Each structure stands twice: as C-alpha cells, then as structure tokens.
Amino acid sequence: MAALLLVLVPALFAVIGLVIGFVKGFTKVQTWAVEYVVAALLTMAIGGILNSSGANPVAGGIVVIVFAVVFMLMCMGLSKLFQRIISRSLEKRDDEMRKYGIVGIINRVCGGLCLAIKGLTISLLIIVPVFIVLDLSQIEAVRSSLGGLYSSGLWASAKSSAFDFIIIGLMHIAIRHGFSNGISSSLWSFIVLGLAVGAGFMAYNLVFNSGLFDGANAALATTVGGWFGEMQIAEGLPLTIAKWIITAGLFVLLLIVVFLVSFFVSRVLSFARLGSAFYVADGVLGAIFMFLISVAVVLFLGYIVHPVYDLPFMQPFTDYFGSSVVAKYFYTDNLFSAMGMPALIPLRDWLA
C-alpha cells in the first residue's frame, strides 16, 4: 500500500500538472521545478564521476558545490531565454494576425511537461521526507507496517539519492531566496535580531545594575510582597520578582521601538530595490550571501556529527548516505573534516 502511495500520488500530481500546464502554456508557468530537477541530475552526474574516480573529498566536495551553482544558473538562464523566445514568437504572430501553429504546440507541450515535473517534484518532496522520518524513528510498529516499502527496489532507488536532492534543493532555495530578498534585507534581518537581543540585555542592565530603577523596584517589591500574604518566603524574593517584572515590561517597550524602526527601514529598502540596478546588485550579493551561509551551516552540522557517523546508533541515518554522490560531502566525507579541522566537541569520546 505504501509503495503504491509513493507511485500513485506523484503520478496523480504529474497528470494534474500536465493538464494545467497544457492549458496555460509554457510562457505562463513557473519553471523552478524543471530547473531544480535538471540541475540536480547534472550535479549528481558530476558527483558520480568524481565518486567513481576516487576523487579527494576536499576537491570533490568543492567541485560538486561549484557545479551545483553553475548548473542551477545555467538552467535558470536557458529556461528564461526559452520562455522569452516563445513569448516573442507568439506576440509576433498576434501582431501579424497569424495562427500560432507549431510555436503554439511547443508552448502547450512544454507547459504541460513543465507543470508535470513540478507536480511530481512537489509531491515527492512532501512524501519522501515523511517516509524517511518514519524509517529513522525505528518504531517497530511503523517499520512492520511499512516493511514492504522499505525492502522494495523502489525505496532503495529513492533512498540512494534522497539526501542528494535535499542538499541540492537547500542550495537552490538559498540562492533564489537570497536574490529575491537581496543582501540589504538579509543583513537588516540580522541587525534586527541583534537589536532584539540587545534590547533584552539593555533592559536587564538598566533594572538590575544601573540603579535607575531602584525606587520603582522597591515600590513594586512592596506590592509583590503583599501577594504572598502571611506565607513564609525567602528574603529578597519580592524584590527579585519585581525586578524581573519591570525588566519584562521594559523589554516589551524596547521591542516595540525595534519593531517600528525595522518597519520603516524595511520600507525604505523595498523602495530602494525598485531601481533595476540596485535590485540586481543587491540580489546578486544576497544570493551569494545566503548561499554561503546555508552551505556553511549544513557543512558545520555534518562536521559536528561526523566523528560518530560510523557508530551503530547512527547507522540507520548513515545508510542513506551510502550511495550518495553529493550529500556525502556534507556528512560521511564532510568537507570541513576532510580539511583537517579538529573536532569541536568530543562526541566520539562521549558516545563511543
């Protein structure tokens, strides 16, 4: 049953996408799924070549990451170019009052194929991670009910490349999100986060250390002490509670100020990005920034757990990377570990 679900649901989504895409045409559909799938397959092909040639993990990891970006940009560029060519050809025929002919057929067919791939991709991105989590849970009831799926060749094929698609997908999301938001918005988000944390430290310091609120603290402590009535409480507890109440209130007020500043600055940045030159430059820098941050974070997480990847309790998770050709550079052949970076946490000593 589960194996049928893994086949029938994506097939249904693909058919629905095929029909909708055929009706809309290629010039009116989003092509991100095709770009993602094609770029991912090309990247995995490069990873497979490096894997079969026994490439050094450092060189192999860098090459795979670079090609993942190159293939993505190439697919995005070709997709937009193809859409523009078809769109202009259709507009020309409209101006000349001619039938669309073969161009119209190509537009419909490509639109159908594009949304079919999109439907297939979205459904698999929803279903496969769920089955992966259920498999990694090692819950006997779940594994027994889904044993037919996990022992099938269909799942073996999906398992060998699941994390390759996930890692490459994260790269694509980072680049697209970084370009659409720009580096100015990304940096401003980090600044706002810093302002919010700083507001917490400021509120604490003003109430507990500066002496400015000593009178208010003492007055509120009297009120708080009355809440306990005749109960025996630790000396100084009402004053401590009063300080924390005032700290919380001051923190909320400071957060409101941060929110207002953030709102107005965000609007200013949005207006600035209306200019095409600023939009492109800001978007390119944002894409680079978000890509580097996301890759570094995933590599760092793999680097932290890399010392214990071969231990028995990690085996169910590690098995997913046995046949991977891209994701392995983030985990079993972690790029940071291959560079000789010393372990930050002695996980193996703690858990082995």
Coordinates of C-alpha atoms in Angstrom, one line a residue, residues 20 69 105 241:
I20 CA -3.0 22.6 -16.2
V69 CA 25.6 26.6 -8.6
I105 CA 2.0 23.5 -30.0
I241 CA 10.3 39.2 41.2

